[in-house]
């Protein structure tokens, strides 16, 4: 369904391609908004009859339809899903119940991790998580570009916690080259439609700015700002100029991480608040 905030009304839109999304039990997927306005549902039960073959589906608002977007080697449901500043999506852990003999698991929950590229519908396996973690884990993107996760080790309430740690995933972009640093920022509370200037070091060409909402996750629901905006920049030497979009639909009020990008390599972000 699509919801119109001004009228408070729901209306039907296109249905998922694959039938089993967990209703009326838990939802088996995470839903994220992509920078181009599409939405991605990631996570699916393999299905007893094998009908659920794609772990991701993409919703196109222009047509009101869903289409499948490929699968990794190991399909899972209820994974940890975090969108990254380069547009790829970290999809970690998840449940394969009934347990698979293919990989180590605890009651079907695995450590398996992938990067999903919504632009191409392709998946790339990453290093395994350090712990088996189910959907009660808290997993967030942090300003230095890593993804941190904690909790979720009491798998289906059937075992005591085997970890009280916080572990971090370092995406490939952290190893690809020199990262720019934001040395100054003209405002930490930019209004919609305003211009923000940032100092950058070293004086390298910035290809874009990414304004990405901070997460606030509990029990698998993220009540943070569900936005990743890719913004054009103007640059004069070590000064970068960014215009915040004027639309409240594009930029809801709240806290964001501002990354300066050199191709797919993000700077360490500055936290800003759009009032």
mmCIF file of C-alpha atoms in Angstrom, residues 6-259:
data_model
loop_
_atom_site.group_PDB
_atom_site.id
_atom_site.type_symbol
_atom_site.label_atom_id
_atom_site.label_comp_id
_atom_site.label_asym_id
_atom_site.label_seq_id
_atom_site.Cartn_x
_atom_site.Cartn_y
_atom_site.Cartn_z
ATOM 1 C CA UNK A 6 -1.636 14.882 3.986
ATOM 2 C CA UNK A 7 -4.872 12.897 3.723
ATOM 3 C CA UNK A 8 -4.041 10.081 6.146
ATOM 4 C CA UNK A 9 -5.221 7.574 3.560
ATOM 5 C CA UNK A 10 -3.829 4.261 2.283
ATOM 6 C CA UNK A 11 -4.368 2.923 -1.232
ATOM 7 C CA UNK A 12 -3.340 -0.302 -2.906
ATOM 8 C CA UNK A 13 -0.340 -0.548 -5.182
ATOM 9 C CA UNK A 14 1.424 -3.468 -6.839
ATOM 10 C CA UNK A 15 1.896 -6.665 -4.839
ATOM 11 C CA UNK A 16 5.178 -8.440 -4.119
ATOM 12 C CA UNK A 17 6.297 -10.869 -6.798
ATOM 13 C CA UNK A 18 6.993 -13.595 -4.244
ATOM 14 C CA UNK A 19 4.141 -14.715 -2.003
ATOM 15 C CA UNK A 20 5.724 -15.589 1.353
ATOM 16 C CA UNK A 21 6.710 -12.466 3.272
ATOM 17 C CA UNK A 22 5.911 -13.815 6.746
ATOM 18 C CA UNK A 23 2.366 -12.499 7.236
ATOM 19 C CA UNK A 24 0.672 -12.950 9.679
ATOM 20 C CA UNK A 25 3.866 -13.779 11.616
ATOM 21 C CA UNK A 26 6.954 -11.541 11.598
ATOM 22 C CA UNK A 27 7.862 -9.685 8.443
ATOM 23 C CA UNK A 28 10.732 -11.557 6.831
ATOM 24 C CA UNK A 29 12.295 -8.569 5.066
ATOM 25 C CA UNK A 30 13.669 -5.101 5.679
ATOM 26 C CA UNK A 31 12.334 -2.241 3.559
ATOM 27 C CA UNK A 32 14.676 0.598 2.618
ATOM 28 C CA UNK A 33 14.299 3.714 0.474
ATOM 29 C CA UNK A 34 16.935 4.082 -2.259
ATOM 30 C CA UNK A 35 18.404 7.402 -3.378
ATOM 31 C CA UNK A 36 16.596 7.221 -6.745
ATOM 32 C CA UNK A 37 13.190 6.973 -5.026
ATOM 33 C CA UNK A 38 12.717 3.239 -5.426
ATOM 34 C CA UNK A 39 12.292 0.905 -2.448
ATOM 35 C CA UNK A 40 14.033 -2.398 -1.791
ATOM 36 C CA UNK A 41 12.670 -5.298 0.263
ATOM 37 C CA UNK A 42 15.539 -7.543 1.327
ATOM 38 C CA UNK A 43 15.081 -10.934 2.972
ATOM 39 C CA UNK A 44 12.856 -13.877 2.065
ATOM 40 C CA UNK A 45 12.103 -17.387 3.277
ATOM 41 C CA UNK A 46 13.387 -19.962 0.786
ATOM 42 C CA UNK A 47 9.904 -21.505 0.679
ATOM 43 C CA UNK A 48 8.978 -25.170 0.965
ATOM 44 C CA UNK A 49 8.131 -25.443 -2.721
ATOM 45 C CA UNK A 50 11.073 -23.312 -3.838
ATOM 46 C CA UNK A 51 8.874 -20.488 -5.145
ATOM 47 C CA UNK A 52 10.840 -17.802 -3.288
ATOM 48 C CA UNK A 53 14.068 -17.669 -5.273
ATOM 49 C CA UNK A 54 15.056 -13.986 -4.993
ATOM 50 C CA UNK A 55 16.218 -12.469 -1.714
ATOM 51 C CA UNK A 56 15.515 -8.910 -2.918
ATOM 52 C CA UNK A 57 12.667 -7.178 -4.696
ATOM 53 C CA UNK A 58 12.638 -3.572 -5.939
ATOM 54 C CA UNK A 59 9.558 -1.333 -6.008
ATOM 55 C CA UNK A 60 9.327 1.281 -8.775
ATOM 56 C CA UNK A 61 6.947 4.118 -7.819
ATOM 57 C CA UNK A 62 6.724 5.227 -11.457
ATOM 58 C CA UNK A 63 4.938 2.004 -12.402
ATOM 59 C CA UNK A 64 3.678 0.849 -9.000
ATOM 60 C CA UNK A 65 5.211 -2.579 -9.544
ATOM 61 C CA UNK A 66 7.757 -4.863 -7.873
ATOM 62 C CA UNK A 67 10.452 -6.866 -9.649
ATOM 63 C CA UNK A 68 12.903 -9.433 -8.329
ATOM 64 C CA UNK A 69 16.505 -8.310 -7.906
ATOM 65 C CA UNK A 70 18.562 -11.433 -7.577
ATOM 66 C CA UNK A 71 19.896 -13.490 -4.718
ATOM 67 C CA UNK A 72 23.186 -14.377 -3.062
ATOM 68 C CA UNK A 73 24.363 -17.961 -2.809
ATOM 69 C CA UNK A 74 22.574 -18.305 0.533
ATOM 70 C CA UNK A 75 19.027 -16.945 0.815
ATOM 71 C CA UNK A 76 17.953 -15.793 4.287
ATOM 72 C CA UNK A 77 15.081 -14.070 6.007
ATOM 73 C CA UNK A 78 15.180 -11.415 8.762
ATOM 74 C CA UNK A 79 18.773 -10.377 8.006
ATOM 75 C CA UNK A 80 20.492 -7.251 9.305
ATOM 76 C CA UNK A 81 20.169 -4.690 6.487
ATOM 77 C CA UNK A 82 22.098 -1.394 6.379
ATOM 78 C CA UNK A 83 22.395 0.957 3.413
ATOM 79 C CA UNK A 84 25.933 2.312 2.922
ATOM 80 C CA UNK A 85 27.010 5.775 1.721
ATOM 81 C CA UNK A 86 28.159 4.362 -1.644
ATOM 82 C CA UNK A 87 24.662 3.026 -2.342
ATOM 83 C CA UNK A 88 25.386 -0.625 -1.709
ATOM 84 C CA UNK A 89 23.605 -2.500 1.081
ATOM 85 C CA UNK A 90 25.208 -4.607 3.806
ATOM 86 C CA UNK A 91 23.052 -7.720 4.351
ATOM 87 C CA UNK A 92 24.380 -9.670 7.339
ATOM 88 C CA UNK A 93 23.313 -12.816 9.201
ATOM 89 C CA UNK A 94 19.692 -13.894 8.764
ATOM 90 C CA UNK A 95 17.778 -17.120 9.230
ATOM 91 C CA UNK A 96 17.750 -20.159 6.959
ATOM 92 C CA UNK A 97 15.255 -22.199 9.007
ATOM 93 C CA UNK A 98 14.937 -25.054 8.726
ATOM 94 C CA UNK A 99 18.707 -25.167 9.405
ATOM 95 C CA UNK A 100 20.887 -25.679 6.370
ATOM 96 C CA UNK A 101 23.802 -28.105 6.269
ATOM 97 C CA UNK A 102 25.495 -25.751 3.815
ATOM 98 C CA UNK A 103 27.027 -23.418 6.421
ATOM 99 C CA UNK A 104 27.466 -23.323 10.217
ATOM 100 C CA UNK A 105 24.342 -22.086 11.997
ATOM 101 C CA UNK A 106 22.539 -21.885 15.327
ATOM 102 C CA UNK A 107 18.888 -22.863 14.920
ATOM 103 C CA UNK A 108 19.148 -21.749 11.303
ATOM 104 C CA UNK A 109 20.784 -18.363 12.036
ATOM 105 C CA UNK A 110 24.040 -17.852 10.145
ATOM 106 C CA UNK A 111 27.008 -15.457 10.161
ATOM 107 C CA UNK A 112 26.957 -15.097 6.365
ATOM 108 C CA UNK A 113 27.338 -11.518 5.024
ATOM 109 C CA UNK A 114 26.829 -10.046 1.537
ATOM 110 C CA UNK A 115 26.986 -6.699 -0.203
ATOM 111 C CA UNK A 116 23.967 -6.057 -2.416
ATOM 112 C CA UNK A 117 24.134 -3.527 -5.254
ATOM 113 C CA UNK A 118 20.577 -2.328 -6.053
ATOM 114 C CA UNK A 119 21.803 -0.627 -9.236
ATOM 115 C CA UNK A 120 22.834 -3.932 -10.803
ATOM 116 C CA UNK A 121 20.937 -6.491 -8.710
ATOM 117 C CA UNK A 122 24.210 -8.248 -7.915
ATOM 118 C CA UNK A 123 25.489 -9.780 -4.682
ATOM 119 C CA UNK A 124 29.046 -10.161 -3.397
ATOM 120 C CA UNK A 125 29.994 -12.238 -0.392
ATOM 121 C CA UNK A 126 31.867 -10.518 2.442
ATOM 122 C CA UNK A 127 33.567 -11.797 5.597
ATOM 123 C CA UNK A 128 31.340 -13.633 8.059
ATOM 124 C CA UNK A 129 30.113 -11.906 11.210
ATOM 125 C CA UNK A 130 31.963 -12.740 14.391
ATOM 126 C CA UNK A 131 28.829 -14.038 16.154
ATOM 127 C CA UNK A 132 25.583 -15.738 15.202
ATOM 128 C CA UNK A 133 23.009 -12.924 15.523
ATOM 129 C CA UNK A 134 19.278 -13.050 14.924
ATOM 130 C CA UNK A 135 16.978 -10.133 14.095
ATOM 131 C CA UNK A 136 16.948 -8.820 17.690
ATOM 132 C CA UNK A 137 20.450 -7.447 17.020
ATOM 133 C CA UNK A 138 20.988 -3.695 16.595
ATOM 134 C CA UNK A 139 22.968 -2.899 13.443
ATOM 135 C CA UNK A 140 23.819 0.652 12.359
ATOM 136 C CA UNK A 141 25.984 2.673 9.983
ATOM 137 C CA UNK A 142 28.273 4.995 11.959
ATOM 138 C CA UNK A 143 30.014 8.202 10.814
ATOM 139 C CA UNK A 144 33.406 6.615 10.109
ATOM 140 C CA UNK A 145 31.764 4.469 7.408
ATOM 141 C CA UNK A 146 31.770 1.172 9.304
ATOM 142 C CA UNK A 147 28.716 -0.864 10.277
ATOM 143 C CA UNK A 148 28.447 -1.882 13.926
ATOM 144 C CA UNK A 149 26.215 -4.547 15.437
ATOM 145 C CA UNK A 150 25.502 -5.868 18.908
ATOM 146 C CA UNK A 151 22.993 -8.127 20.633
ATOM 147 C CA UNK A 152 20.806 -10.759 19.018
ATOM 148 C CA UNK A 153 22.796 -13.716 20.328
ATOM 149 C CA UNK A 154 19.938 -15.285 22.321
ATOM 150 C CA UNK A 155 18.817 -17.185 19.235
ATOM 151 C CA UNK A 156 15.051 -17.858 19.341
ATOM 152 C CA UNK A 157 15.261 -17.645 23.158
ATOM 153 C CA UNK A 158 16.885 -21.076 23.085
ATOM 154 C CA UNK A 159 20.391 -20.312 24.356
ATOM 155 C CA UNK A 160 22.038 -17.852 26.743
ATOM 156 C CA UNK A 161 23.866 -14.851 25.278
ATOM 157 C CA UNK A 162 27.250 -15.946 23.982
ATOM 158 C CA UNK A 163 28.508 -12.418 23.468
ATOM 159 C CA UNK A 164 28.198 -8.975 25.021
ATOM 160 C CA UNK A 165 30.452 -7.313 22.472
ATOM 161 C CA UNK A 166 30.045 -4.800 19.668
ATOM 162 C CA UNK A 167 31.533 -5.913 16.364
ATOM 163 C CA UNK A 168 32.257 -3.763 13.333
ATOM 164 C CA UNK A 169 32.218 -4.448 9.585
ATOM 165 C CA UNK A 170 34.599 -2.434 7.405
ATOM 166 C CA UNK A 171 33.207 -2.203 3.834
ATOM 167 C CA UNK A 172 35.590 -2.436 0.854
ATOM 168 C CA UNK A 173 35.537 1.323 0.280
ATOM 169 C CA UNK A 174 37.641 1.797 3.435
ATOM 170 C CA UNK A 175 40.576 0.079 1.677
ATOM 171 C CA UNK A 176 40.392 1.666 -1.771
ATOM 172 C CA UNK A 177 42.419 4.857 -1.350
ATOM 173 C CA UNK A 178 42.984 8.090 0.547
ATOM 174 C CA UNK A 179 39.854 9.386 2.243
ATOM 175 C CA UNK A 180 38.972 13.056 2.248
ATOM 176 C CA UNK A 181 38.460 14.765 5.608
ATOM 177 C CA UNK A 182 35.868 17.416 6.404
ATOM 178 C CA UNK A 183 37.910 20.102 8.167
ATOM 179 C CA UNK A 184 35.113 22.637 8.629
ATOM 180 C CA UNK A 185 31.374 22.980 8.138
ATOM 181 C CA UNK A 186 29.452 26.244 7.892
ATOM 182 C CA UNK A 187 26.395 24.901 9.720
ATOM 183 C CA UNK A 188 25.522 21.848 11.772
ATOM 184 C CA UNK A 189 21.798 22.663 11.491
ATOM 185 C CA UNK A 190 21.199 23.513 7.824
ATOM 186 C CA UNK A 191 17.652 24.410 6.816
ATOM 187 C CA UNK A 192 16.018 23.020 3.689
ATOM 188 C CA UNK A 193 17.079 24.932 0.597
ATOM 189 C CA UNK A 194 20.156 26.393 2.288
ATOM 190 C CA UNK A 195 23.749 26.226 1.075
ATOM 191 C CA UNK A 196 26.387 24.541 3.226
ATOM 192 C CA UNK A 197 30.123 24.993 2.693
ATOM 193 C CA UNK A 198 32.654 22.431 3.848
ATOM 194 C CA UNK A 199 36.428 22.505 3.994
ATOM 195 C CA UNK A 200 38.163 19.409 2.653
ATOM 196 C CA UNK A 201 41.640 17.972 3.118
ATOM 197 C CA UNK A 202 43.586 16.891 1.158
ATOM 198 C CA UNK A 203 42.521 19.135 -1.695
ATOM 199 C CA UNK A 204 41.081 16.380 -3.849
ATOM 200 C CA UNK A 205 38.137 16.458 -6.233
ATOM 201 C CA UNK A 206 34.892 15.663 -4.432
ATOM 202 C CA UNK A 207 32.448 13.899 -6.761
ATOM 203 C CA UNK A 208 29.296 14.167 -4.625
ATOM 204 C CA UNK A 209 27.952 14.642 -1.133
ATOM 205 C CA UNK A 210 25.746 12.078 0.580
ATOM 206 C CA UNK A 211 23.230 13.092 3.214
ATOM 207 C CA UNK A 212 22.208 9.902 5.002
ATOM 208 C CA UNK A 213 19.757 9.661 7.873
ATOM 209 C CA UNK A 214 20.966 8.321 11.185
ATOM 210 C CA UNK A 215 19.423 5.067 12.363
ATOM 211 C CA UNK A 216 17.470 4.359 15.545
ATOM 212 C CA UNK A 217 16.871 0.624 15.617
ATOM 213 C CA UNK A 218 15.002 -1.504 18.116
ATOM 214 C CA UNK A 219 13.498 -4.968 17.639
ATOM 215 C CA UNK A 220 14.250 -4.832 13.937
ATOM 216 C CA UNK A 221 12.379 -1.563 13.329
ATOM 217 C CA UNK A 222 14.398 1.501 12.303
ATOM 218 C CA UNK A 223 12.659 4.715 13.352
ATOM 219 C CA UNK A 224 15.511 6.909 12.156
ATOM 220 C CA UNK A 225 15.425 9.087 9.050
ATOM 221 C CA UNK A 226 14.929 6.737 6.101
ATOM 222 C CA UNK A 227 16.809 8.710 3.500
ATOM 223 C CA UNK A 228 20.021 8.533 1.490
ATOM 224 C CA UNK A 229 20.386 11.607 -0.708
ATOM 225 C CA UNK A 230 23.149 11.979 -3.289
ATOM 226 C CA UNK A 231 23.755 15.712 -3.750
ATOM 227 C CA UNK A 232 25.804 17.514 -6.419
ATOM 228 C CA UNK A 233 28.648 19.720 -5.245
ATOM 229 C CA UNK A 234 30.532 22.762 -6.450
ATOM 230 C CA UNK A 235 34.183 23.026 -5.504
ATOM 231 C CA UNK A 236 36.713 25.826 -5.397
ATOM 232 C CA UNK A 237 40.062 24.580 -4.158
ATOM 233 C CA UNK A 238 39.539 23.108 -0.701
ATOM 234 C CA UNK A 239 36.016 24.544 -0.308
ATOM 235 C CA UNK A 240 33.022 22.426 -1.262
ATOM 236 C CA UNK A 241 29.518 23.883 -1.611
ATOM 237 C CA UNK A 242 26.395 21.738 -1.103
ATOM 238 C CA UNK A 243 22.742 22.765 -1.485
ATOM 239 C CA UNK A 244 20.275 21.020 0.804
ATOM 240 C CA UNK A 245 17.071 20.092 -1.112
ATOM 241 C CA UNK A 246 14.114 22.320 -0.305
ATOM 242 C CA UNK A 247 11.480 19.575 -0.254
ATOM 243 C CA UNK A 248 10.341 18.194 3.093
ATOM 244 C CA UNK A 249 9.389 14.987 1.253
ATOM 245 C CA UNK A 250 13.029 14.507 0.290
ATOM 246 C CA UNK A 251 14.543 15.786 3.539
ATOM 247 C CA UNK A 252 12.427 14.974 6.596
ATOM 248 C CA UNK A 253 13.386 16.698 9.826
ATOM 249 C CA UNK A 254 16.015 14.883 11.846
ATOM 250 C CA UNK A 255 19.657 13.973 12.126
ATOM 251 C CA UNK A 256 21.836 13.009 9.160
ATOM 252 C CA UNK A 257 25.388 11.978 8.422
ATOM 253 C CA UNK A 258 27.021 14.194 5.802
ATOM 254 C CA UNK A 259 29.664 12.332 3.782
#
